[in-house]
mmCIF file of C-alpha atoms and ligand atoms in Angstrom:
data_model
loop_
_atom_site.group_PDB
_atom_site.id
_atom_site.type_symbol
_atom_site.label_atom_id
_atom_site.label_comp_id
_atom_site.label_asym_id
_atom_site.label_seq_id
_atom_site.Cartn_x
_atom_site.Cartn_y
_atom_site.Cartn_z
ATOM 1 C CA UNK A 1319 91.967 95.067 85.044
ATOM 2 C CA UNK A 1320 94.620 94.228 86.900
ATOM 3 C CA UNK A 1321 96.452 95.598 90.021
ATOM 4 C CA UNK A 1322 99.421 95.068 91.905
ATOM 5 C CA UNK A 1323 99.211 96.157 95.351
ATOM 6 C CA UNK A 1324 102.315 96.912 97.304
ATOM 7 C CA UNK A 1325 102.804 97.818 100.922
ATOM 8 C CA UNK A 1326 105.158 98.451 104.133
ATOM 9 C CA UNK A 1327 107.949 98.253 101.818
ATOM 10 C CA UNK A 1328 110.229 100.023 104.330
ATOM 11 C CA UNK A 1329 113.798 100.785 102.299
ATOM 12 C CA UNK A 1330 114.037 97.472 101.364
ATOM 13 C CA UNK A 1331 115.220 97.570 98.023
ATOM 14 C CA UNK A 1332 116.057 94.253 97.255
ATOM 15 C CA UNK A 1333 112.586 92.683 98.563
ATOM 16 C CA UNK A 1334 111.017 94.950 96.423
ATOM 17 C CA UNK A 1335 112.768 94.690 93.139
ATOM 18 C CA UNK A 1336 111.716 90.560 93.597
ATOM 19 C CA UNK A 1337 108.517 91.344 93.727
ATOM 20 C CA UNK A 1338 108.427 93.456 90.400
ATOM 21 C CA UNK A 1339 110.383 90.684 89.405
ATOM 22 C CA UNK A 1340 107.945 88.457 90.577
ATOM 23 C CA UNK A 1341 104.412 90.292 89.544
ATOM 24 C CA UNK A 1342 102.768 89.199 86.341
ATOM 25 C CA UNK A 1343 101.891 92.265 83.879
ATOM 26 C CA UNK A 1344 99.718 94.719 85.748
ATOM 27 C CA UNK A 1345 97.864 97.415 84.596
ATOM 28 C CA UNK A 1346 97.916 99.660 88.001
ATOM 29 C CA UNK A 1347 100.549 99.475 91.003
ATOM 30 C CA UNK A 1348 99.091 100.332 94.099
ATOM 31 C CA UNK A 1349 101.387 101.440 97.326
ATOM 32 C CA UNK A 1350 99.872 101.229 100.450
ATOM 33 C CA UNK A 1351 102.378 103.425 102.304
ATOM 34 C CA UNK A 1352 105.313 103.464 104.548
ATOM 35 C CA UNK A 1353 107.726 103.362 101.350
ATOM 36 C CA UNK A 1354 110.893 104.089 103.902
ATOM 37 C CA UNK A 1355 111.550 103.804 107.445
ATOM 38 C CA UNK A 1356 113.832 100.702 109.032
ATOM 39 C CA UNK A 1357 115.756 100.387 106.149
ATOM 40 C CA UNK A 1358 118.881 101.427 104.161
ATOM 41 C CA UNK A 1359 117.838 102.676 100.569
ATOM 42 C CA UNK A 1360 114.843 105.577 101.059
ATOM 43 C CA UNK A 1361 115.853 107.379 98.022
ATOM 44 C CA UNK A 1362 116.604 104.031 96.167
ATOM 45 C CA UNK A 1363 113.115 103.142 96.775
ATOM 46 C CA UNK A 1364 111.121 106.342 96.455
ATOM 47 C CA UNK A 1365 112.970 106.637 93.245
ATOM 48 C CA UNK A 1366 111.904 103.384 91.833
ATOM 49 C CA UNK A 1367 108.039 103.197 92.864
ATOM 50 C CA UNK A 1368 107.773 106.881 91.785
ATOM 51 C CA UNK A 1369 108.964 106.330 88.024
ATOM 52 C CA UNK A 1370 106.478 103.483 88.301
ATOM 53 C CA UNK A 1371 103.281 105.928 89.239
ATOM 54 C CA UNK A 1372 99.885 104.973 90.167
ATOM 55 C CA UNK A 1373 98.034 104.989 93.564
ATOM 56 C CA UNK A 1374 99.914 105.572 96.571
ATOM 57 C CA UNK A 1375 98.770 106.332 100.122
ATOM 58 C CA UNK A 1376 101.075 107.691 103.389
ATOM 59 C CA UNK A 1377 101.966 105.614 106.048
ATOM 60 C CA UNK A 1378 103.047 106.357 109.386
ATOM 61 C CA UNK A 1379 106.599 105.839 109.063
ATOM 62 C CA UNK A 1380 106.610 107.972 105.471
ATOM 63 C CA UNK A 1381 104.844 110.825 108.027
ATOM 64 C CA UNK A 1382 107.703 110.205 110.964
ATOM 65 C CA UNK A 1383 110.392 110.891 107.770
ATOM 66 C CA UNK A 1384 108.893 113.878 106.824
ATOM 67 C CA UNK A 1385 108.495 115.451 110.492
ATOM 68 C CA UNK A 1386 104.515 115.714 110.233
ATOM 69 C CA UNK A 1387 104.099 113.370 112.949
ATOM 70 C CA UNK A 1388 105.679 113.217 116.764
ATOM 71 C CA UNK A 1389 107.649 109.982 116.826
ATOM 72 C CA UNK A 1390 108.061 110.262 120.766
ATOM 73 C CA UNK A 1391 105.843 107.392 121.467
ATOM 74 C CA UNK A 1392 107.532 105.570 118.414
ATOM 75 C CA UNK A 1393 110.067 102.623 120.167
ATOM 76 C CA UNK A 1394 113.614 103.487 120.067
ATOM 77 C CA UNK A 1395 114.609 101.696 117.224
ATOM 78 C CA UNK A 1396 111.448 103.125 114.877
ATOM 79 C CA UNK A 1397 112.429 106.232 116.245
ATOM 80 C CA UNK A 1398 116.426 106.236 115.181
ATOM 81 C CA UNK A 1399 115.379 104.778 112.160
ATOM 82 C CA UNK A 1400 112.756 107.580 111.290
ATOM 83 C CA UNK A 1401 115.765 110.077 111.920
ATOM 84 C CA UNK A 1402 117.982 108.621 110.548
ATOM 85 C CA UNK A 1403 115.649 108.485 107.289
ATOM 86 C CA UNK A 1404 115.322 112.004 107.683
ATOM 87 C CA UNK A 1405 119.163 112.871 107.234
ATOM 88 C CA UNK A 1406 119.380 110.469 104.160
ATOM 89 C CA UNK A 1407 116.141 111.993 101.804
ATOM 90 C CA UNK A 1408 117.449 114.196 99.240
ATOM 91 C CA UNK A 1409 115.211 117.012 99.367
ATOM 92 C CA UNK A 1410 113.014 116.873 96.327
ATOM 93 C CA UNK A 1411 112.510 112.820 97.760
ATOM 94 C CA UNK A 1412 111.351 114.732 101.005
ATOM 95 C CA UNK A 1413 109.395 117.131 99.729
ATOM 96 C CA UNK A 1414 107.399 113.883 97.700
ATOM 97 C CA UNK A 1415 107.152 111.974 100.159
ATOM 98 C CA UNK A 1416 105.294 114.877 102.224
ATOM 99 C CA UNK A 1417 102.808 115.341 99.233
ATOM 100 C CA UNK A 1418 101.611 111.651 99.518
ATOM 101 C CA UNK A 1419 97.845 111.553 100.520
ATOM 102 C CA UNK A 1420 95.805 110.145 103.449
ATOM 103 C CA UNK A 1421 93.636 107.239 102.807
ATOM 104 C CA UNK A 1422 91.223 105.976 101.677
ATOM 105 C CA UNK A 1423 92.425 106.810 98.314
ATOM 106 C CA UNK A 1424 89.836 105.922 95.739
ATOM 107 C CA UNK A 1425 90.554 105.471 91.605
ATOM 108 C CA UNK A 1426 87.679 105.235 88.437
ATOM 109 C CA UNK A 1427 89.653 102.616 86.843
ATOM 110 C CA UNK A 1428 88.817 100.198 90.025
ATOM 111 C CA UNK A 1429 85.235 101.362 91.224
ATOM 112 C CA UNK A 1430 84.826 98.209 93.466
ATOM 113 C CA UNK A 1431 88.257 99.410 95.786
ATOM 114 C CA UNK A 1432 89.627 101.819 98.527
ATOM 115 C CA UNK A 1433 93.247 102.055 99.416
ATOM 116 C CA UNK A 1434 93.899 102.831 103.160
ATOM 117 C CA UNK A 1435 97.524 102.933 105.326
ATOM 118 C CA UNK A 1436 95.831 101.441 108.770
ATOM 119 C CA UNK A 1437 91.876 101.088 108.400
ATOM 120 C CA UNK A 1438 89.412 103.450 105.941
ATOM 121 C CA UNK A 1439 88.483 104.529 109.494
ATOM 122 C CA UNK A 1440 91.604 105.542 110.627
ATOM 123 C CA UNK A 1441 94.845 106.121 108.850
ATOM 124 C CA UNK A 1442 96.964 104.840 111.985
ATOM 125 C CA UNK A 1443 94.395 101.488 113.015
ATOM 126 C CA UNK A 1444 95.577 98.216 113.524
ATOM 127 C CA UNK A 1445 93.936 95.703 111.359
ATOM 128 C CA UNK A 1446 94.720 92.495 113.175
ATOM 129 C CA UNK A 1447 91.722 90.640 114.506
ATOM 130 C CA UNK A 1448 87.970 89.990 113.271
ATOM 131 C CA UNK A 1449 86.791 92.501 116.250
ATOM 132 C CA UNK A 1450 89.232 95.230 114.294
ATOM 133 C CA UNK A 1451 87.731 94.117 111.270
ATOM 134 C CA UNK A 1452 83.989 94.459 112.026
ATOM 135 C CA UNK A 1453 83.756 98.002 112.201
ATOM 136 C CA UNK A 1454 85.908 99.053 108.946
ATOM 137 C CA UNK A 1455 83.376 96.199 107.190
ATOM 138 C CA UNK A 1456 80.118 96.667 108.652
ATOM 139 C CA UNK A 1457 80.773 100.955 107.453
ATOM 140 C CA UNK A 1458 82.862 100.668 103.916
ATOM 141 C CA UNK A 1459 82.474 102.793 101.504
ATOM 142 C CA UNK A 1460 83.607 99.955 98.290
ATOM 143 C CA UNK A 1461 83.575 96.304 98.463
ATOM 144 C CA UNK A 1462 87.613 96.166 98.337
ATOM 145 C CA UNK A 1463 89.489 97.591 101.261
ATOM 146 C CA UNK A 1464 93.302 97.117 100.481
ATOM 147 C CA UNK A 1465 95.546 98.069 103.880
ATOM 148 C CA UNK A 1466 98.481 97.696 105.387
ATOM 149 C CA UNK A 1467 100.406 98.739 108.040
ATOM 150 C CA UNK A 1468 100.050 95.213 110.303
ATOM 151 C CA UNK A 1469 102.873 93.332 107.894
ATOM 152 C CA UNK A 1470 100.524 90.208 108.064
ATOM 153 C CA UNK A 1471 99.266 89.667 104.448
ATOM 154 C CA UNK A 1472 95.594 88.028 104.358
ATOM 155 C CA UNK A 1473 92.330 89.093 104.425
ATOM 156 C CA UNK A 1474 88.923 89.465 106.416
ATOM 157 C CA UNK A 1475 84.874 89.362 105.031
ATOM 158 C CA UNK A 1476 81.943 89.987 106.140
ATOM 159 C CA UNK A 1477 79.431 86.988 107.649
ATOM 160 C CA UNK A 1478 76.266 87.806 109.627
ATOM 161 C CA UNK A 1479 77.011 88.703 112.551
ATOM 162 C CA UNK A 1480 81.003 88.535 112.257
ATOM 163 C CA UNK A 1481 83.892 88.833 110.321
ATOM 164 C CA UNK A 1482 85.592 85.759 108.826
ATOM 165 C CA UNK A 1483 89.777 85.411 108.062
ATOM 166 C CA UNK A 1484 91.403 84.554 105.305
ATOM 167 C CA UNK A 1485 94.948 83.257 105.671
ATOM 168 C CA UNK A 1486 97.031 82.162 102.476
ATOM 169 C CA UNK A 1487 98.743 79.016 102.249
ATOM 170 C CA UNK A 1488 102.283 78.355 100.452
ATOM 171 C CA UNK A 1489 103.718 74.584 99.825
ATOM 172 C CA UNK A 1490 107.506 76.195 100.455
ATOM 173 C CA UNK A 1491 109.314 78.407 102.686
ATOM 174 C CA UNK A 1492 111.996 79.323 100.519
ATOM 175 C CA UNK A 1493 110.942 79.641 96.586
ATOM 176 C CA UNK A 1494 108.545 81.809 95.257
ATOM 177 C CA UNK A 1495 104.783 80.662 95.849
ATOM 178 C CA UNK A 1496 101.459 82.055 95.038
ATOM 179 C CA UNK A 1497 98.274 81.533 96.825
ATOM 180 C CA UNK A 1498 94.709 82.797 95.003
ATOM 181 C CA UNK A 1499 91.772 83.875 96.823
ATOM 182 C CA UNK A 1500 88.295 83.832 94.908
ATOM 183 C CA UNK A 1501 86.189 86.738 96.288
ATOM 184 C CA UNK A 1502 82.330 87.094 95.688
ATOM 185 C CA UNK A 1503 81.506 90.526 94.286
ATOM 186 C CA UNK A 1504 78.490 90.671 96.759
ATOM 187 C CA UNK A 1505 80.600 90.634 99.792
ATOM 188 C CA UNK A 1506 83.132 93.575 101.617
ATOM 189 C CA UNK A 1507 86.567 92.803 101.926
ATOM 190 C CA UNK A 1508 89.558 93.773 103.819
ATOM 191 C CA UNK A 1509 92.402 92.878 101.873
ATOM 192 C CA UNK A 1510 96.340 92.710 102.969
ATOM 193 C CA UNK A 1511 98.820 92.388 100.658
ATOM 194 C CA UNK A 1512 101.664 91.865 103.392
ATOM 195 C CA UNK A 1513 104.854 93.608 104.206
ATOM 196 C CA UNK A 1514 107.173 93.801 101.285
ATOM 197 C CA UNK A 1515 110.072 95.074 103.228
ATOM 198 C CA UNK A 1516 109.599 93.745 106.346
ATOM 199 C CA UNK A 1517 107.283 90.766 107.098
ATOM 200 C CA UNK A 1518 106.492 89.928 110.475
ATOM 201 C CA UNK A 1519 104.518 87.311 110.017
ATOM 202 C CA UNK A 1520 106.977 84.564 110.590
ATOM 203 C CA UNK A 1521 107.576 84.061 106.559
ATOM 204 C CA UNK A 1522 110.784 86.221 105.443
ATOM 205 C CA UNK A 1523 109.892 86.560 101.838
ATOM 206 C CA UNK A 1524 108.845 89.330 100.875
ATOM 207 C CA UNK A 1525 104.857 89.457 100.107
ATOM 208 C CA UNK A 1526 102.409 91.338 97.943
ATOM 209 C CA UNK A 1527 99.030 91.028 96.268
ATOM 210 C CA UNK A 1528 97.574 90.651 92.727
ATOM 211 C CA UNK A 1529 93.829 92.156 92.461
ATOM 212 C CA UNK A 1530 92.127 91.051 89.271
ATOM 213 C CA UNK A 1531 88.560 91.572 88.284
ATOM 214 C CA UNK A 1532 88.287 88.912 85.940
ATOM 215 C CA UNK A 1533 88.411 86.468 87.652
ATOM 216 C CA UNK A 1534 87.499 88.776 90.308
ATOM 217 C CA UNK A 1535 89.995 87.304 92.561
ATOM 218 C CA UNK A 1536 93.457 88.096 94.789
ATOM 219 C CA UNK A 1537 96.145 86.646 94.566
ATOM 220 C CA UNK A 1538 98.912 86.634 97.189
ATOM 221 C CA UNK A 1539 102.777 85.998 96.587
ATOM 222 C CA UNK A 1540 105.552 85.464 98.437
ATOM 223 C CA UNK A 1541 109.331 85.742 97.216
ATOM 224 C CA UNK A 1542 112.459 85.147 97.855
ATOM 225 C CA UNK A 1543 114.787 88.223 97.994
ATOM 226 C CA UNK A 1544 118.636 88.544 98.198
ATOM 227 C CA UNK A 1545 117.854 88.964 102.229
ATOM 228 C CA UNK A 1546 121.820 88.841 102.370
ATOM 229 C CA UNK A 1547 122.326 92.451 100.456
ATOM 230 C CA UNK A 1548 119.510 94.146 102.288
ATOM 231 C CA UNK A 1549 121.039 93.103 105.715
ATOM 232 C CA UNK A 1550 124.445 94.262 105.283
ATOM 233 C CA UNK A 1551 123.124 97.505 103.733
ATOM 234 C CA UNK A 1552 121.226 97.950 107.120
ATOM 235 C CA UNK A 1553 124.630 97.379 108.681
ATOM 236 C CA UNK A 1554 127.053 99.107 106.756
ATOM 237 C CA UNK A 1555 124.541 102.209 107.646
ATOM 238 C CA UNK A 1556 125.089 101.444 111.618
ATOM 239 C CA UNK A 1557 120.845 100.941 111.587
ATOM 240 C CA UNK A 1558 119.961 98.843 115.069
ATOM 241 C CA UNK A 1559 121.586 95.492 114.311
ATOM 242 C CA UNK A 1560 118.025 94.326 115.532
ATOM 243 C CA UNK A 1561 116.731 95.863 111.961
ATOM 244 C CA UNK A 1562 118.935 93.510 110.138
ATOM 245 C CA UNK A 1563 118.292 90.439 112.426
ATOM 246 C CA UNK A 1564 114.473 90.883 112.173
ATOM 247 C CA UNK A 1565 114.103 90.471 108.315
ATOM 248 C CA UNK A 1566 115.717 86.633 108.536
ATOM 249 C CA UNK A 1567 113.430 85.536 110.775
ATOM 250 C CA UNK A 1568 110.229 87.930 109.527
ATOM 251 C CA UNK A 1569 109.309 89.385 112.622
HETATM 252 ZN ZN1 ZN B 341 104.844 99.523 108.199
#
């Protein structure tokens, strides 16, 4: 069994048709949310992962397009790009995205995983550190946790005591690279596939994960996308410059 987990792919068309490009044979995809928001093709990409099918989760940005969240404490620049999302959903892409269900989203065919937006706690948590980690660890419901919603792909386990990080390793910056992580199946794990879309991890390739349970093992990617395209898309719809910028440097 094999899964491809997806996440914070954010418009960004061209990073995610790499990483289809990119995946090996999968037998599930799994989206972690925030399909649109910050960039240019929201119907492009709604379009694409929907004709795909399997799991998918909301995000916070996919709930700011839809109007079933108040973006006034979004920033400026989340918030004109939420709105601006808005105008551009056709409205059957609108009315899907506003079906998509909160986390944790569970499936039979993978008993040992959850899929979550933020944290199985909350939707809208911030996975970042080992003290965010603890709690969502110490209280899980399966042994895999997949999130998003940071844009920082790696991962955190349980240790007595404390949580332990997991950060994945690539020999280039530039070509496509692939970095495996062997789990134990007695241990709970919160998993991050990164940002397709959007990294902000300091790596501007796009990212994304590979679950298999035999080996039971992740492993994490990151590939090169035509960065080019998906910046002057961003432009060409008068998006913050800053939106455009962002994605070369992945922050
Ligand atoms: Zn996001």
């Amino acid at each position: 069994m094999r899964v491809l987990v997806l996440s914070d792919i954010h418009s960004n068309l061209e990073a995610l048709e790499a990483c289809l490009a990119a995946a090996p044979a999968c037998d599930l995809m799994a989206n972690l949310g925030d399909l649109v928001g910050y960039g240019a093709c929201p119907n492009e990409v709604i379009e694409r992962v929907r004709a795909l099918g399997g799991v998918f989760v909301r995000g916070n940005h996919d709930r700011a397009a839809t109007g079933q969240i108040d973006i006034s404490d979004f920033n400026p620049m989340a918030r004109f790009a939420a709105l601006w999302t808005r105008q551009q959903l056709t409205p059957e892409n609108l009315e899907w995205l506003k079906t998509l269900p909160q986390g944790p989203v569970r499936r039979p065919e993978v008993p040992a995983a959850q899929f979550v937006h933020g944290s199985p706690i909350d939707e809208d948590d911030y996975i970042v550190n080992w003290s965010d980690a603890m709690p969502p660890l110490i209280t899980a419901a399966a042994s895999l946790t997949f999130f998003g919603h940071t844009h920082h792909q790696g991962g955190f386990f349980d240790r007595t005591q404390t949580a332990e990080t997991f950060q994945p390793t690539y020999k280039t910056t530039e070509w496509t690279d692939r970095c495996e992580w062997r789990l134990r199946k007695n241990q709970h794990y919160l998993i991050n596939p990164g940002s397709v879309g959007q990294p902000r991890d300091g790596d501007w390739r796009a990212g994304f994960a590979v679950f298999d349970d035999e080996p039971y093992a992740v492993t994490f990617y990151r590939v090169p996308y035509n960065l080019q395209r998906a910046q002057e898309r961003i432009l060409a719809a008068q998006l913050p410059e800053r939106l455009s910028a962002r994605l070369a440097l992945g922050r």
